XYZ file of C-alpha atoms in Angstrom:
374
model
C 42.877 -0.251 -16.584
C 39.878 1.556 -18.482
C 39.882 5.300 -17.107
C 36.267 4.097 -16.780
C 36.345 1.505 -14.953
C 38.591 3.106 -12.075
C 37.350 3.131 -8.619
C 36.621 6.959 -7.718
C 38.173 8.495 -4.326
C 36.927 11.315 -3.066
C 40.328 13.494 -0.883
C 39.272 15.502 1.071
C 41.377 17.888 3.405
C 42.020 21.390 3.595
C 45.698 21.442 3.451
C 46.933 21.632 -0.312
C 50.222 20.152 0.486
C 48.479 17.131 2.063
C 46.127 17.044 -1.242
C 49.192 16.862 -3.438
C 50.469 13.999 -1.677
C 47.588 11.543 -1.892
C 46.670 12.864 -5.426
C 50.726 11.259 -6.212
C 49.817 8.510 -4.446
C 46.341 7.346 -5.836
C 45.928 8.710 -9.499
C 47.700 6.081 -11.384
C 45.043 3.139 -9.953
C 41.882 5.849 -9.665
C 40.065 8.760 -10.619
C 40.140 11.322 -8.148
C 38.327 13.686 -6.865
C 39.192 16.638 -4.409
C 37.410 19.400 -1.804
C 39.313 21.686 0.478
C 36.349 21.774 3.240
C 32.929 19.997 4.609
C 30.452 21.546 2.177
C 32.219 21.042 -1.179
C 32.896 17.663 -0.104
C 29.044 16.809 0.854
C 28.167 18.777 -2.484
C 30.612 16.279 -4.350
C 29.691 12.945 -2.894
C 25.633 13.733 -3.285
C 26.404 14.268 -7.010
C 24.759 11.970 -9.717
C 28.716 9.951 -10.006
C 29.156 9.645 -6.306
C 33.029 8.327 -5.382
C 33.581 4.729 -4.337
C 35.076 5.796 -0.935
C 36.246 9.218 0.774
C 39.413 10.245 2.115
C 38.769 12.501 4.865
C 40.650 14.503 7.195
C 39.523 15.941 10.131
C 41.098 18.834 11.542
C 39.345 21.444 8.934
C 37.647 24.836 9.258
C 33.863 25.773 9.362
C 33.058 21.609 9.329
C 35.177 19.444 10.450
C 35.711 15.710 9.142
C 33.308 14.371 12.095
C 30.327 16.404 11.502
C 30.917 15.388 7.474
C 31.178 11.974 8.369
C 27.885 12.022 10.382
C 26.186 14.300 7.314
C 27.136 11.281 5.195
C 25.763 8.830 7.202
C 22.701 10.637 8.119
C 22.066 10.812 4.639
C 20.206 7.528 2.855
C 21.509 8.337 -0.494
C 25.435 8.714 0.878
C 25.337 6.298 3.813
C 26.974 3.223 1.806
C 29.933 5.234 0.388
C 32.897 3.657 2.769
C 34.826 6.696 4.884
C 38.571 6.317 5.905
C 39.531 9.086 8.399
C 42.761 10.177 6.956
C 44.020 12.591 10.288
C 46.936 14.074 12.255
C 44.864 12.576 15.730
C 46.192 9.953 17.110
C 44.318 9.342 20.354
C 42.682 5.884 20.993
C 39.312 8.510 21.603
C 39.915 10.324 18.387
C 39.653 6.841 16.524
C 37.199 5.418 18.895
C 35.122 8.796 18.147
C 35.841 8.402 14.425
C 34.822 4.716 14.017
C 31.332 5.032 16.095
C 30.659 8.111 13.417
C 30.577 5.322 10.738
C 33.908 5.403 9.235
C 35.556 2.003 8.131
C 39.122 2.855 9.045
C 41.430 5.395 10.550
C 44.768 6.199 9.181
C 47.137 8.511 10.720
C 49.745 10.996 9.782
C 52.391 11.038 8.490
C 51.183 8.520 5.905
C 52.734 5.351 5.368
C 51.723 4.639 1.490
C 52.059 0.878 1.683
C 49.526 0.747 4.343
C 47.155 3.598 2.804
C 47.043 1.382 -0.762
C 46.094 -1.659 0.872
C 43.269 -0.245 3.460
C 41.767 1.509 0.299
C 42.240 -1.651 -1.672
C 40.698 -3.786 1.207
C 37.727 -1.289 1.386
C 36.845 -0.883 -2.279
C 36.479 -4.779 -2.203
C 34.281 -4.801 0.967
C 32.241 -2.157 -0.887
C 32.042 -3.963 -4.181
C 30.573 -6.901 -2.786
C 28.125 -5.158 -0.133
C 27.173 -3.288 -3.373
C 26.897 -6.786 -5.004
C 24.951 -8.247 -2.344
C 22.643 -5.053 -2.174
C 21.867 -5.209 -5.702
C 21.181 -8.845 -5.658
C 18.791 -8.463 -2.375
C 17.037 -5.396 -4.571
C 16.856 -7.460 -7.709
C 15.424 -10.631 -5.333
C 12.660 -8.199 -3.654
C 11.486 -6.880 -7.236
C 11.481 -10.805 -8.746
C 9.393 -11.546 -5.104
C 7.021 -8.769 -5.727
C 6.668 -9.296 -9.675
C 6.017 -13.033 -8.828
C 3.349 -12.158 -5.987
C 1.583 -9.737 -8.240
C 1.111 -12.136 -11.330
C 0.176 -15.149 -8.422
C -2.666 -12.653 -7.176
C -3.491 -11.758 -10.809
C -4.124 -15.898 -11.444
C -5.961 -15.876 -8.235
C -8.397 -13.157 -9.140
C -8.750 -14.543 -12.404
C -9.298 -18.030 -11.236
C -12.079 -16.252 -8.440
C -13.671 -14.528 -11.772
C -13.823 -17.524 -13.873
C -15.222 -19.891 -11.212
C -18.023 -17.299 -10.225
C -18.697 -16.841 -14.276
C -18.933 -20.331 -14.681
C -21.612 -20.977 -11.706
C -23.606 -17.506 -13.420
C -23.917 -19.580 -16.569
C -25.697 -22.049 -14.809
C -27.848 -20.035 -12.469
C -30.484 -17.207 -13.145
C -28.797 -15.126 -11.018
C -27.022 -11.786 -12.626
C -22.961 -10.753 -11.785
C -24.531 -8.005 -10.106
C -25.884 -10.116 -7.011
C -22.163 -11.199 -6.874
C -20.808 -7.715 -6.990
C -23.443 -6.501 -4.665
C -23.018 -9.299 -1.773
C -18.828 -9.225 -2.032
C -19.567 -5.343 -1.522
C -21.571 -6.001 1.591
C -19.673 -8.587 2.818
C -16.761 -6.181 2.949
C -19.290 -3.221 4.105
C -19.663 -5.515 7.385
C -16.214 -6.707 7.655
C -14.799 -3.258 7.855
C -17.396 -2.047 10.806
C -16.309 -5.247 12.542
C -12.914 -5.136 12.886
C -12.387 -3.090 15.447
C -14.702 -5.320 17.381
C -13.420 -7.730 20.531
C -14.880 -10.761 18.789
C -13.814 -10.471 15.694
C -10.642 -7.903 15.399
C -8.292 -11.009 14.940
C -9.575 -12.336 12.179
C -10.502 -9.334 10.555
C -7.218 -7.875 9.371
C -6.837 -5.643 6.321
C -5.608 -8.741 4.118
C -8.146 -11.523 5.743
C -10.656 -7.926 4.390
C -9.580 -8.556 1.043
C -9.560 -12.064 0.862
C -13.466 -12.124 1.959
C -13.881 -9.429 -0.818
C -12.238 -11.432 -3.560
C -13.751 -14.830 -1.931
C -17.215 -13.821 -1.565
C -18.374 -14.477 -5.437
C -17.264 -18.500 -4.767
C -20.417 -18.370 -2.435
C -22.903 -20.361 -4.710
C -20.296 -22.320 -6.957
C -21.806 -25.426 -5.823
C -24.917 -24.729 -8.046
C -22.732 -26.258 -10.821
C -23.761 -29.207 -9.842
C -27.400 -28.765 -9.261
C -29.384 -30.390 -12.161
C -31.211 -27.912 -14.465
C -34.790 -29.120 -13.355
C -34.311 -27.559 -10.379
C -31.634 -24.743 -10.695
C -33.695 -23.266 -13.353
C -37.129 -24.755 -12.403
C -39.551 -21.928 -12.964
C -41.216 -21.662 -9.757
C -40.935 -23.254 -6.196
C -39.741 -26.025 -5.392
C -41.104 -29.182 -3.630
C -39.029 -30.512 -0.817
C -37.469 -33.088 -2.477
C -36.103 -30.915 -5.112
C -35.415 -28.094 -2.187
C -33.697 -30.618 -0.322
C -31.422 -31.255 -3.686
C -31.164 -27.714 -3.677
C -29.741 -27.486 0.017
C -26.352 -29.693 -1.594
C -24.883 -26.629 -3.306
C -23.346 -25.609 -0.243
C -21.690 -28.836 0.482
C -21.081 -29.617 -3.304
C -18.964 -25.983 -3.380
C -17.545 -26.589 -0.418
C -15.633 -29.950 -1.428
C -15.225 -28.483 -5.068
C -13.097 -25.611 -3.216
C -11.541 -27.989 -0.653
C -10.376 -30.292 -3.267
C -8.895 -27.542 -5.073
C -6.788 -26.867 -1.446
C -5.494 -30.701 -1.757
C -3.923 -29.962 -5.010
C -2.375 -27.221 -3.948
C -0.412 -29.026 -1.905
C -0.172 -26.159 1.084
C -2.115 -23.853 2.667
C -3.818 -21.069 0.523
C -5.557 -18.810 2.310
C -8.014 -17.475 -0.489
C -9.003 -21.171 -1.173
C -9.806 -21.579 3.002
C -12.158 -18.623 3.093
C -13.940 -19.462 -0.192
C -14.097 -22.973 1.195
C -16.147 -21.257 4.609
C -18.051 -19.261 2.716
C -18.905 -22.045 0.097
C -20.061 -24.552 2.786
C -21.368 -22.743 5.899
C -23.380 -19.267 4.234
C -26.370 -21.155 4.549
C -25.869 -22.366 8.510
C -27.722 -20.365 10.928
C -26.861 -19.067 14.544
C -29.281 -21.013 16.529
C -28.220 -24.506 14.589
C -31.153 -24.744 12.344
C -29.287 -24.187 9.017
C -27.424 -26.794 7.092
C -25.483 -28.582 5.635
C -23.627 -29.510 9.149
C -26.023 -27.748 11.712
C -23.486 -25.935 12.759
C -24.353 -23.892 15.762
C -23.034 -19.661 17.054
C -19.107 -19.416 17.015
C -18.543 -22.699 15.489
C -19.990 -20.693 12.409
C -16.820 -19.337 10.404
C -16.653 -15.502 10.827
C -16.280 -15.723 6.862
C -19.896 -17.531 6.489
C -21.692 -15.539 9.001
C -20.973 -12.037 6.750
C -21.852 -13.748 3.528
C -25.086 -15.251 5.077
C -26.434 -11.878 6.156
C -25.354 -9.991 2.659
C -26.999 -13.292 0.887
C -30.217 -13.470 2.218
C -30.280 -9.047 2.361
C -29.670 -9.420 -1.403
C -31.612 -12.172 -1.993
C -35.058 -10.232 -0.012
C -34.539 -7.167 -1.917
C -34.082 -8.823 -5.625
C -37.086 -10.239 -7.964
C -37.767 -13.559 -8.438
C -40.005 -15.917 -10.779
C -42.561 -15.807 -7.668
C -42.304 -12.845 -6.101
C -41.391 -8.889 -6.666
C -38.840 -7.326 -5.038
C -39.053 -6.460 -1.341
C -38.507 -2.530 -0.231
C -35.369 -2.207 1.853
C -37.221 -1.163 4.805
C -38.528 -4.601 4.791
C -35.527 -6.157 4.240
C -34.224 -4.848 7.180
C -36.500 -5.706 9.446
C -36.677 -9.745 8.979
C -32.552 -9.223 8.834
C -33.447 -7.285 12.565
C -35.649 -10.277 13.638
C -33.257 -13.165 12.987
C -30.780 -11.831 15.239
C -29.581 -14.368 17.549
C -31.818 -16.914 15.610
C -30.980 -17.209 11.745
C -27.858 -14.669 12.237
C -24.833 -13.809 15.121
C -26.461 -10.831 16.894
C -23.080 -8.455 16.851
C -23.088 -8.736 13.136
C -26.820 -7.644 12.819
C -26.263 -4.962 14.715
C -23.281 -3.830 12.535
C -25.911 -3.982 9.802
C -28.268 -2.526 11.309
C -25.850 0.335 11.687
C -25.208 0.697 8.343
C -28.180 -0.554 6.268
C -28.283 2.870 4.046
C -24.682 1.579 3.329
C -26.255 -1.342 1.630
C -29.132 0.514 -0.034
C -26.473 2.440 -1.967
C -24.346 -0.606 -2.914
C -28.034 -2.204 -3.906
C -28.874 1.040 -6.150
C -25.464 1.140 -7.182
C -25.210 -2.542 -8.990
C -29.049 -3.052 -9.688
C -30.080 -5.279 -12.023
C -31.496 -4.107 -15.232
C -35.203 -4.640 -15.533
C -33.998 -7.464 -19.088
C -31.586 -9.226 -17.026
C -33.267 -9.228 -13.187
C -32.413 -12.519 -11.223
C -34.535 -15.501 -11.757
C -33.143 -17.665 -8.790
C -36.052 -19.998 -8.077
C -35.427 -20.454 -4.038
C -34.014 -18.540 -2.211
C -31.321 -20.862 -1.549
């Protein structure tokens, strides 16, 4: 056999005699390696080329083969590397002791070679494939994890297109979608320690919203230019055409689910968002009337962060209203346009969205032109 190939065995006992004999025994089938007590032998088996298995006696000085055994097992990096007590004990408790330590076998003295050879054989296989299956399990997680990371990759990219798409069609900038994600997930992380909504508001649902959010007006795709880009108000006909963008992005989004062919939670909270942001608390909004908790948690953050950005931007017919403002028509639909707990959590952290506001505002060339404010 290649010299390279050999299984390693670490010996390790503090009698030279004893080291002679298993060194006779062994070196033809492996490379060997030998310590006379505890410390060189924990040096050894930590090295960068740590042995296949260990030999080890237990009747030593200074550290006996126990406490070396439970070092090694203690020990992430050494905890794998098989042990076969190799001892003058021959008590039922001294192998019963030896064997809850960690060790895969217990051989006594005098040494019957037969028997030695075919426990080490027996182990070095066992080893060989737990090593196998270990590797294969490691080599599994990384392909899972590789896999998950390009999946999210497509999903943000397929969130970034969609939400590019639906700017090319609307007068709106990226920076009203950066700004209401931002205080969608603003409210969302107040919230979640809260009774009503701590459930739903874990750390991933968090990110999802985040990622989500920008799918909130997607349904203006299909709004005819006339209207989307109509420059001025509308009548109520063409308001009422208006109103289908939440339905229309809704059942974009929910088709999008059917293809999938199984649950995708991204696609579910855009599809919320999509079709309820514009329902309201006391049942007044549309497109289903929906009424309080029947609301998706999802829809209720993005309405309050939609019609907050939507107050404070410019439009065709009207300038930009001072936070201050803002804040109070957001204060005086609570319980009527919005779900009073999450006003509150706005109301706690308004300045929040001031800075997120001042941080992605519109340049004076490219400020929103969103007729309605839909």
């Amino acid at each position: 056999m290649d010299e390279n190939k050999k299984p390693t065995i670490l010996i390790v006992d503090d009698n030279p005699n004893n080291l002679v004999l298993v060194n006779n025994l062994l070196k033809h089938d492996y490379r060997l390696k030998v310590a006379n007590n505890g410390q060189t032998a924990l040096r050894i088996a930590a090295a960068q080329e740590q042995p296949d298995l260990i030999l080890l006696d237990i009747m030593m000085p200074e550290m006996d083969g126990y406490e070396v055994c439970s070092r090694l097992k203690a020990d992430p990096r050494l905890r794998d590397i098989p042990v076969i007590f190799l001892t003058a004990r021959t008590s039922i408790e001294d192998e019963q002791h030896g064997l809850e330590l960690g060790a895969v076998d217990y051989i006594t003295k005098p040494i019957s070679p037969p028997v030695m050879l075919a426990r080490i054989r027996t182990h070095l296989k066992l080893k060989a494939s737990a090593d196998f299956l270990r590797n294969k399990s490691a080599y599994l997680e990384q392909e899972v994890q590789r896999r998950t990371r390009e999946t999210v990759a497509v999903q943000d990219a397929t969130i970034e297109m969609m939400a590019s798409l639906a700017e090319t069609r609307d007068n709106e900038t990226g920076n009203h979608i950066r700004r209401t994600q931002s205080y969608v997930r603003a409210l969302a992380e107040r919230l979640r320690q809260h009774p009503r909504f701590a459930d739903f508001l874990t750390a991933a649902n968090i990110e999802l919203l985040f990622k989500s959010a920008p799918l909130h007006d997607i349904g203006k795709i299909g709004i005819p230019d006339s209207i989307l880009l109509k420059p001025g108000r509308l009548d109520q006909h063409e308001f009422d055409v208006m109103k289908t963008h939440a339905r229309l992005g809704g059942e974009a989004i929910a088709q999008a689910e059917r293809m999938t062919g199984r649950p995708v939670l991204f696609l579910h909270i855009a599809k919320e968002i999509a079709y309820s942001h514009h329902e309201k608390w006391d049942g007044s909004g549309y497109p289903q009337g929906l009424m309080g908790d029947t609301i998706p948690i999802s829809a209720r953050l993005m309405a309050i962060a939609d019609v907050y950005d939507a107050l404070i931007s410019s439009r065709v017919y009207k300038a930009p209203m001072a936070h201050e403002e803002a804040v109070k028509i957001i204060s005086a639909g609570k319980s009527s346009h919005f779900d009073p707990d999450i006003v509150d959590a706005f109301l706690e952290l308004h300045e929040v969205f001031r800075e997120i506001a001042a941080r992605y505002a519109d340049q004076p060339e490219t400020a929103p032109l969103d007729p309605v404010e839909a």
